[in-house]
Coordinates of N, CA and C in Angstrom, one line a residue:
X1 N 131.2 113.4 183.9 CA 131.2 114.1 182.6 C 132.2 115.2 182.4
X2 N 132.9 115.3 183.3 CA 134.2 116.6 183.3 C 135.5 115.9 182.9
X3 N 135.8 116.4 181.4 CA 137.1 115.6 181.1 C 138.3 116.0 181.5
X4 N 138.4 117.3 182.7 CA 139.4 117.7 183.4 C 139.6 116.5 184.6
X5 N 138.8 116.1 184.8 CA 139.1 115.2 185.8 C 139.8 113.7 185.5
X6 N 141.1 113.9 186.3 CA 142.5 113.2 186.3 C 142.7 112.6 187.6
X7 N 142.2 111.0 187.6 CA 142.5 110.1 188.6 C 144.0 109.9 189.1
X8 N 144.3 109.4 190.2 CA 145.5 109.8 190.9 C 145.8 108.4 191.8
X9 N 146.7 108.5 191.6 CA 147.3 107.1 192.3 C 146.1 106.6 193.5
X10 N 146.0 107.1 194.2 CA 145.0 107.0 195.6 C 143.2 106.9 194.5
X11 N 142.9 107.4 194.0 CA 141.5 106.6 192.9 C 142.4 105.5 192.5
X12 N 143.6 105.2 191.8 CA 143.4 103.7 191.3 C 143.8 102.9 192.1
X13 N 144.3 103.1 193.5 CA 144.5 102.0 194.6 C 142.9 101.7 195.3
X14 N 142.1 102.9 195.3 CA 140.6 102.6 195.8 C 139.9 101.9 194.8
X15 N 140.2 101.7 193.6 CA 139.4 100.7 192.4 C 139.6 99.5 192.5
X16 N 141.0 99.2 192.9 CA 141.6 98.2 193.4 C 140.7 96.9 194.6
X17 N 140.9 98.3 195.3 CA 140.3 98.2 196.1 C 138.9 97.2 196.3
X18 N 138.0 98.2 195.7 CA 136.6 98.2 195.1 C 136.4 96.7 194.2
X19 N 137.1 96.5 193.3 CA 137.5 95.5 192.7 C 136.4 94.4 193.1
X20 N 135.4 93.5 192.0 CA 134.4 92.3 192.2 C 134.4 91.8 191.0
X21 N 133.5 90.7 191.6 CA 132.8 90.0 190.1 C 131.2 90.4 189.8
X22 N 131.3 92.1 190.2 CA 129.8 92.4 190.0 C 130.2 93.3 188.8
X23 N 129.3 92.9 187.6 CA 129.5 93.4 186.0 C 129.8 95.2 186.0
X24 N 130.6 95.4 185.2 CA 131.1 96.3 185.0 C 130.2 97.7 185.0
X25 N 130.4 98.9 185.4 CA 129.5 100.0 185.2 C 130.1 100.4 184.2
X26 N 129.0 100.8 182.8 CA 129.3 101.3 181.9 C 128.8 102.5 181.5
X27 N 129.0 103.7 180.9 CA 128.7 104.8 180.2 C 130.0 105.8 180.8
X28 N 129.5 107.1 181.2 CA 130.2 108.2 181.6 C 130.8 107.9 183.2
X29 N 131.4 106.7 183.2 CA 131.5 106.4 184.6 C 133.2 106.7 184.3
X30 N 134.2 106.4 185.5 CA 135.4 105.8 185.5 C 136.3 106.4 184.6
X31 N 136.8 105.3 183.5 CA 137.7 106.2 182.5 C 136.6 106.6 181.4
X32 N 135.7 106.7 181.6 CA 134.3 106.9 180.2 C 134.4 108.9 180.8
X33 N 134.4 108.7 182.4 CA 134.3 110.4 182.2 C 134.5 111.0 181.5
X34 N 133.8 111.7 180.8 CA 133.9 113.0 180.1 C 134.8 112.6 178.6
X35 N 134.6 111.2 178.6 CA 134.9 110.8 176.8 C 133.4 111.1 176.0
X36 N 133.9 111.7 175.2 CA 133.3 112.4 173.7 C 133.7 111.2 172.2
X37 N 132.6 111.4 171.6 CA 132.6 110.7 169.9 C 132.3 112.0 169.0
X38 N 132.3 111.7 167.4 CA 131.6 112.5 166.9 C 132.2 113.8 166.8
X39 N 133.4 114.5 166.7 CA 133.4 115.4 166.8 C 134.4 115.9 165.4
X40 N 134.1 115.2 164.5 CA 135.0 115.8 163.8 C 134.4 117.9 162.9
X41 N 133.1 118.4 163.6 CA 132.8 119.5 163.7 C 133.4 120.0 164.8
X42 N 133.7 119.6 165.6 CA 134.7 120.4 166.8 C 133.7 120.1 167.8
X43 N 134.4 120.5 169.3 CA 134.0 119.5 170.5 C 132.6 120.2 170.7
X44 N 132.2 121.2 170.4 CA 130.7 121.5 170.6 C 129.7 121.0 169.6
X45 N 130.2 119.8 169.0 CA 129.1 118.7 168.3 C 129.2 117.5 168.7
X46 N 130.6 117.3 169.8 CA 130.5 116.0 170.4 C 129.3 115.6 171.2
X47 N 129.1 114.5 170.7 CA 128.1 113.5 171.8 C 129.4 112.5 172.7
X48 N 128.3 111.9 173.7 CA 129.1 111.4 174.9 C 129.2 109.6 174.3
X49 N 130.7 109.9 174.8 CA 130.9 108.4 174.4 C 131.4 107.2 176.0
X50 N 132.4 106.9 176.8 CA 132.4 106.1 177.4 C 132.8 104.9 177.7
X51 N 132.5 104.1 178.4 CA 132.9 102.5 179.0 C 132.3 101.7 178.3
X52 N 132.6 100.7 177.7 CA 131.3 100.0 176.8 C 132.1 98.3 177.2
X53 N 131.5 97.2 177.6 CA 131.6 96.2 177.9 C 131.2 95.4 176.9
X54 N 131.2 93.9 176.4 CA 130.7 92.6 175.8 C 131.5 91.4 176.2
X55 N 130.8 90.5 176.4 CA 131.2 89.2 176.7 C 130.3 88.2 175.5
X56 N 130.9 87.4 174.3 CA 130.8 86.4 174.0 C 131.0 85.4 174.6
X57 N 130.2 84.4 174.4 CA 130.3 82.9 174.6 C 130.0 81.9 173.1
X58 N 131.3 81.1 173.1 CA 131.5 80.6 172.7 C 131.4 79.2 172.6
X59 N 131.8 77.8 171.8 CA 131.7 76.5 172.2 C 132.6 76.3 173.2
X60 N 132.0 74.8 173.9 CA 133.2 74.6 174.8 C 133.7 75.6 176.4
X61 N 132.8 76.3 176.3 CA 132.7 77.3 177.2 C 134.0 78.4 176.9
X62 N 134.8 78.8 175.8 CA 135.2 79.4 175.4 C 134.2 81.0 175.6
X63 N 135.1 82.0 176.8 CA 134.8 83.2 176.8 C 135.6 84.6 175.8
X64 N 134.9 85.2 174.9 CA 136.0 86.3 175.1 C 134.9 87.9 175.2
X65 N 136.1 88.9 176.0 CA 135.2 90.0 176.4 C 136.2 91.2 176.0
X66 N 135.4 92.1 175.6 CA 135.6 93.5 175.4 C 135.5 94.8 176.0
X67 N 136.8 95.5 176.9 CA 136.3 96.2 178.0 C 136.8 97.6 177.1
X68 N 136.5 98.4 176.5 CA 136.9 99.6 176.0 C 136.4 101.3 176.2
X69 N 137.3 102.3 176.0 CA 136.5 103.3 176.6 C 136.9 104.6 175.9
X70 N 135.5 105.0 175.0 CA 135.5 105.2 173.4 C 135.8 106.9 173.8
X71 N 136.7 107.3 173.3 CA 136.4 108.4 173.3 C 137.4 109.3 172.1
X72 N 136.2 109.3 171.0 CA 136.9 109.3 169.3 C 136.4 110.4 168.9
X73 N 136.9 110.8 167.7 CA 137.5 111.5 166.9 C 136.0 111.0 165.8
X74 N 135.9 109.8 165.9 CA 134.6 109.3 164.9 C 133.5 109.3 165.2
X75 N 132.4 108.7 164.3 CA 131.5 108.7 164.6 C 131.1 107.1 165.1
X76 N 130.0 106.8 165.9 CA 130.0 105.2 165.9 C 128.4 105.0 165.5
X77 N 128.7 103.8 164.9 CA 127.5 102.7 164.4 C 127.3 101.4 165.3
X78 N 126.4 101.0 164.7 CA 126.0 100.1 165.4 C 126.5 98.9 164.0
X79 N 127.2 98.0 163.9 CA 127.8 97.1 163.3 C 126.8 96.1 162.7
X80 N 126.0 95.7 163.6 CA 125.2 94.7 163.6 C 123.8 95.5 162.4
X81 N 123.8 96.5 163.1 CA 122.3 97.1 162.2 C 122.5 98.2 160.8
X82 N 123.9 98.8 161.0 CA 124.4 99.8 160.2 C 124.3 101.1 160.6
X83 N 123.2 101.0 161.4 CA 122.5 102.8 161.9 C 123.7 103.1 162.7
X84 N 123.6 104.5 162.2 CA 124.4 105.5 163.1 C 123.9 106.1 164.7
X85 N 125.1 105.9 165.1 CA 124.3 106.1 166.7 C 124.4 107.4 167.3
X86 N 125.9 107.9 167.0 CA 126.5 108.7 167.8 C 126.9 109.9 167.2
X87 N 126.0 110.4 166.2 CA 126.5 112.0 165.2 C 125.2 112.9 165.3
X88 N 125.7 114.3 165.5 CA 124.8 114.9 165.2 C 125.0 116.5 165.0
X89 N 124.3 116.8 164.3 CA 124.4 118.6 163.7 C 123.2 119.0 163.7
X90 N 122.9 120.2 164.4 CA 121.4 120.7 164.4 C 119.9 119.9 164.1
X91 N 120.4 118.8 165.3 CA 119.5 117.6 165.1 C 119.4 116.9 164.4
X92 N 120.5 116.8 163.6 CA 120.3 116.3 162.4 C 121.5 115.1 162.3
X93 N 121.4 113.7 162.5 CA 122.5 113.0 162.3 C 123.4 113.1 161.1
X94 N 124.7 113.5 161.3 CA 125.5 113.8 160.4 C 126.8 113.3 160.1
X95 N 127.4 112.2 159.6 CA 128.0 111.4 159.4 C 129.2 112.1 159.3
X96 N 130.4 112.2 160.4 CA 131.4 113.3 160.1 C 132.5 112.5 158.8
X97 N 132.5 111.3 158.5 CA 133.2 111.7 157.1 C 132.8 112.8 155.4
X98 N 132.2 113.3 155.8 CA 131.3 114.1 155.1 C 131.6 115.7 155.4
X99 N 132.6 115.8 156.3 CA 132.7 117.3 157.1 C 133.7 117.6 156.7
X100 N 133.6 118.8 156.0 CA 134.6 119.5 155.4 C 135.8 120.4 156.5
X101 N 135.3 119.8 157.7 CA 136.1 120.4 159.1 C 136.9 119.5 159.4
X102 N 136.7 118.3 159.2 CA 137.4 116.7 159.6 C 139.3 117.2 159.9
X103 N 139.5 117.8 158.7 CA 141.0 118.1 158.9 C 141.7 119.5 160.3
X104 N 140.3 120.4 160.9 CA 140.8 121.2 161.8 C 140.2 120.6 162.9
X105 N 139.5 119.2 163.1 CA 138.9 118.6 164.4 C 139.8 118.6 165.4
X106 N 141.4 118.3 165.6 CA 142.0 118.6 166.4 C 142.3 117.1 167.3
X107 N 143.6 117.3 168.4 CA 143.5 116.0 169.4 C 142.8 116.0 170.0
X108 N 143.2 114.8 171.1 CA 142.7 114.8 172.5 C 141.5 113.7 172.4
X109 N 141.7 112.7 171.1 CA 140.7 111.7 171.1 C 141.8 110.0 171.1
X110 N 140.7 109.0 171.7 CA 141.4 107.7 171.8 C 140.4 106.9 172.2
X111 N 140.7 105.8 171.9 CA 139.9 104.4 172.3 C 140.8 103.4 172.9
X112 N 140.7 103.5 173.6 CA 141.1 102.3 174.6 C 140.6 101.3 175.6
X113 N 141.5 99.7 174.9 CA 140.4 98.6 176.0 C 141.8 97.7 175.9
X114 N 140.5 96.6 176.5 CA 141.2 95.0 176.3 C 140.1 94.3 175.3
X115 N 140.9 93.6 174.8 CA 140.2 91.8 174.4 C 141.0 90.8 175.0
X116 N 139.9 89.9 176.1 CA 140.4 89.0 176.8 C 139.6 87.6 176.6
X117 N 140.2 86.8 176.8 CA 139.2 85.7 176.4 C 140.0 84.5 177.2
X118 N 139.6 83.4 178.0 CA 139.9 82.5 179.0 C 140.3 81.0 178.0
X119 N 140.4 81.6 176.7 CA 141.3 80.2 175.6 C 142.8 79.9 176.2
X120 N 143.6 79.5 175.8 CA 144.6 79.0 175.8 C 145.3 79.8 174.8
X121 N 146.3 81.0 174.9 CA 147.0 81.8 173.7 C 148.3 82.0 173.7
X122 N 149.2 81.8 173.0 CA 150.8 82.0 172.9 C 150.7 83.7 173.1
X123 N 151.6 84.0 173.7 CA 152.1 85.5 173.3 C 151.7 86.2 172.4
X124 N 151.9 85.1 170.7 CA 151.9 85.9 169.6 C 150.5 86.0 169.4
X125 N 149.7 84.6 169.9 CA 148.3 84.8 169.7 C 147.4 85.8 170.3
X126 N 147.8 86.6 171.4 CA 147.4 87.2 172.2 C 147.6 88.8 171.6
X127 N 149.0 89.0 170.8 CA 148.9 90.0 170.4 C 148.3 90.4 169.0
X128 N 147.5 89.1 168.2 CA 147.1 88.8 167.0 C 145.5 89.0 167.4
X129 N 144.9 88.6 168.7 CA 143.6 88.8 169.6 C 143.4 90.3 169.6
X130 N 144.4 91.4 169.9 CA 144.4 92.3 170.3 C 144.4 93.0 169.0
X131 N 144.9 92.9 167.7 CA 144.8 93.4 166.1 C 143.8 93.4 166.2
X132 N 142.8 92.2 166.4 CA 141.9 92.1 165.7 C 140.4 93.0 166.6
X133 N 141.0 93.5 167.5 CA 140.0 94.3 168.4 C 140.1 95.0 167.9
X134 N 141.0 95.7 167.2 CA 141.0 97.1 166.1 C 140.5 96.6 165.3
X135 N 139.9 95.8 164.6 CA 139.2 95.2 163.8 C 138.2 95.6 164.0
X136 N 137.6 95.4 165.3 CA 136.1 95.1 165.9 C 135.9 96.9 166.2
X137 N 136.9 97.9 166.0 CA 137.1 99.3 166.2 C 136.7 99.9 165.2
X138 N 137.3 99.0 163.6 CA 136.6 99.9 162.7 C 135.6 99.7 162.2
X139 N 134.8 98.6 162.5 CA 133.7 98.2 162.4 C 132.5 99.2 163.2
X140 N 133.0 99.8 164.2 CA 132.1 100.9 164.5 C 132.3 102.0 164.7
X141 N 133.7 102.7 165.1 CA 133.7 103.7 164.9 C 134.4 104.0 163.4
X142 N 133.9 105.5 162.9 CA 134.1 106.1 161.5 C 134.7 107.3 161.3
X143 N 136.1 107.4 161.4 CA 136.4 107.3 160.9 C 137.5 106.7 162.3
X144 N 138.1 105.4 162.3 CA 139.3 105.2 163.2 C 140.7 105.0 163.2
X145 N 141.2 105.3 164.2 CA 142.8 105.6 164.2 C 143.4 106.5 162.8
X146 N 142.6 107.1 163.1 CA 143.2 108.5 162.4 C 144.6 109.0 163.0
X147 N 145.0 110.3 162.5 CA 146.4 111.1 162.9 C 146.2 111.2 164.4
X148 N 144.7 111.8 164.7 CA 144.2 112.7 165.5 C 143.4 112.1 166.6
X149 N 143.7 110.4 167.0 CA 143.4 109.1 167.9 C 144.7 109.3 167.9
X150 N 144.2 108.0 169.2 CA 145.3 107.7 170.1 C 145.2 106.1 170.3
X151 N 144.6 105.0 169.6 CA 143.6 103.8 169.8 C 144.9 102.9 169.8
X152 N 144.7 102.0 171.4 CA 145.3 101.2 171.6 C 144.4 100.3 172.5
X153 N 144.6 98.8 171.7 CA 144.1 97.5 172.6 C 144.9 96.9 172.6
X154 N 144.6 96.1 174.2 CA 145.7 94.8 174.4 C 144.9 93.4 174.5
X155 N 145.4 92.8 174.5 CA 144.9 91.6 174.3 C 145.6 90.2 175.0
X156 N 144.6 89.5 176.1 CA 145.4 88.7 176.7 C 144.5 88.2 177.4
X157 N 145.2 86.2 177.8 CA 144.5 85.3 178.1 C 144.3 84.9 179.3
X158 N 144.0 83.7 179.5 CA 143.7 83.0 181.4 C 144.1 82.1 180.9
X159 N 144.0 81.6 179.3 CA 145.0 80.2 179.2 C 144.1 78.9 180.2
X160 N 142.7 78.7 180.2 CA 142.0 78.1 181.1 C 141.6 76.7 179.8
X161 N 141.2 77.3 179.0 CA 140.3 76.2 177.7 C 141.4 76.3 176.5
X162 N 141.6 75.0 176.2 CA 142.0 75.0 174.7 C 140.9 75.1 173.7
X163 N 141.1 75.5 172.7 CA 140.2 75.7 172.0 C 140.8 76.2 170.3
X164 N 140.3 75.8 169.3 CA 140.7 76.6 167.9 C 140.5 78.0 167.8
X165 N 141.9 78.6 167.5 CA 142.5 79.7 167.3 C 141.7 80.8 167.0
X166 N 140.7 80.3 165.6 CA 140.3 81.2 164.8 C 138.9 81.9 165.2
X167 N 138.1 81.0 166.2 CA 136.7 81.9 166.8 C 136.8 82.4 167.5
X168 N 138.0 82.6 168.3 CA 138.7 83.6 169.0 C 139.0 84.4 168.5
X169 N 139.5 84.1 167.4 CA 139.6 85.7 166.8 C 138.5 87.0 166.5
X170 N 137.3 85.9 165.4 CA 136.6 86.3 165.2 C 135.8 87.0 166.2
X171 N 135.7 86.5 167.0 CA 134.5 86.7 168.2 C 135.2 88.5 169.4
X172 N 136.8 87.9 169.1 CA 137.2 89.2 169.7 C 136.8 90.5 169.2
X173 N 137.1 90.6 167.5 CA 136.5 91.6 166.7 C 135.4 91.9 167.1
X174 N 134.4 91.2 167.4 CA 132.6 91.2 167.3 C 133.0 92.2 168.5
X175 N 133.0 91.3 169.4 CA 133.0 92.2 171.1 C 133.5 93.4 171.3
X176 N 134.5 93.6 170.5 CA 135.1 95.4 170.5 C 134.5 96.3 170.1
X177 N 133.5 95.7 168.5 CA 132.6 96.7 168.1 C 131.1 96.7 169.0
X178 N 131.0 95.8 169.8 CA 129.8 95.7 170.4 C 130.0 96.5 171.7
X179 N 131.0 96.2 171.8 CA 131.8 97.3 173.9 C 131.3 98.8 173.1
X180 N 131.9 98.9 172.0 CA 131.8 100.2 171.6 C 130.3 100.7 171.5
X181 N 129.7 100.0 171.0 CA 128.2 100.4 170.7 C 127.2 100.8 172.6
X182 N 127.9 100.1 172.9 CA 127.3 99.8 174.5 C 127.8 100.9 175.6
X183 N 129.4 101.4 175.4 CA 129.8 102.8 175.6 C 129.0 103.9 175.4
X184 N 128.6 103.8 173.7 CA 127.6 104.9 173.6 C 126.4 105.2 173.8
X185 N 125.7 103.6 174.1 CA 124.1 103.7 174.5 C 124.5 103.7 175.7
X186 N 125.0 103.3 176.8 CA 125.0 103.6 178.5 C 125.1 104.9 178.6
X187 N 126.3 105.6 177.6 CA 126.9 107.0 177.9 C 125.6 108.1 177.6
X188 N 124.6 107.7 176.8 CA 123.6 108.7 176.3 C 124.0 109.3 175.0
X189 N 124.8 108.8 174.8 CA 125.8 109.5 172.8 C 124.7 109.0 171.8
X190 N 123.8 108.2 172.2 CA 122.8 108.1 170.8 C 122.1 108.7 170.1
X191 N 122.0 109.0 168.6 CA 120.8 110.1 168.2 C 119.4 109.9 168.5

């Protein structure tokens, strides 16, 4: 939970390291440390935001998965239900587009992941995969890629399954907003 803490060549050769096919730790772990949501009242109304993971399945055994690690400027929702997860003011969930502070919140916020999915993608598909994760960004966090983010996704294949273009897309969007929701419930950021 210390966002002074700055990994160093020797932590990312030991992750490397560490490296499995045992499912991802998500919340205030890794790059989630000490990522914050919610703050457009300034960082003493931030809640904890995080690692947030999703893996769809699709037809055909078509995968795609969302590894992202939220740490915004917005508030986040839950996409699927509308409820607000991640805002709060004197116990009181408080939706920071509504905050007449929004304009002095300040930097030092960003979201960053992947969308990956084991289809079969051209270059351009893959960077059309990766839009649409910002897609699946503003579907849950509120307000995103503002001045005052930093939000960058990439987006890229295993080229394993052919498969049509477009549920791939769709399904990428889903899983970005869903990583995100999942960031914030592992992290403890929920009201």
């Amino acid at each position: 939970g210390d966002p002074k803490v700055c990994p160093g060549r020797a932590e990312g050769y030991a992750a490397c390291q560490a490296a499995s096919d045992a499912p991802v730790a998500q919340g205030l772990v890794g790059a989630g440390t000490g990522a914050t949501i919610a703050k457009a009242f300034g960082q003493e109304y931030a809640r904890p935001g995080g690692v947030g993971s999703c893996c769809l399945s699709l037809a055909g055994g078509v995968l795609v998965a969302a590894l992202v690690v939220v740490n915004a400027l917005g508030d986040v929702y839950d996409p699927e239900t509308g409820s607000l997860l991640g805002a709060v003011l004197d116990g009181q969930p408080t939706p920071c587009l509504t905050s007449p502070a929004l304009g002095q919140a300040g930097f030092g916020n960003t979201t960053i992941g992947v969308v990956a999915t084991n289809a079969k993608l051209t270059r351009e598909e893959a960077n059309k995969l990766a839009s649409m994760g910002h897609d699946g960004l503003a579907m849950a966090i509120r307000p995103v890629h503002t001045s005052m983010d930093g939000d960058t996704l990439f987006g890229l294949a295993t080229g394993q399954v052919e498969t049509p273009f477009l549920p791939v897309l769709v399904a990428g969007a889903r899983a970005a907003a869903l990583a995100v929701v999942q960031a914030v419930r592992h992290g403890g950021g929920t009201v």
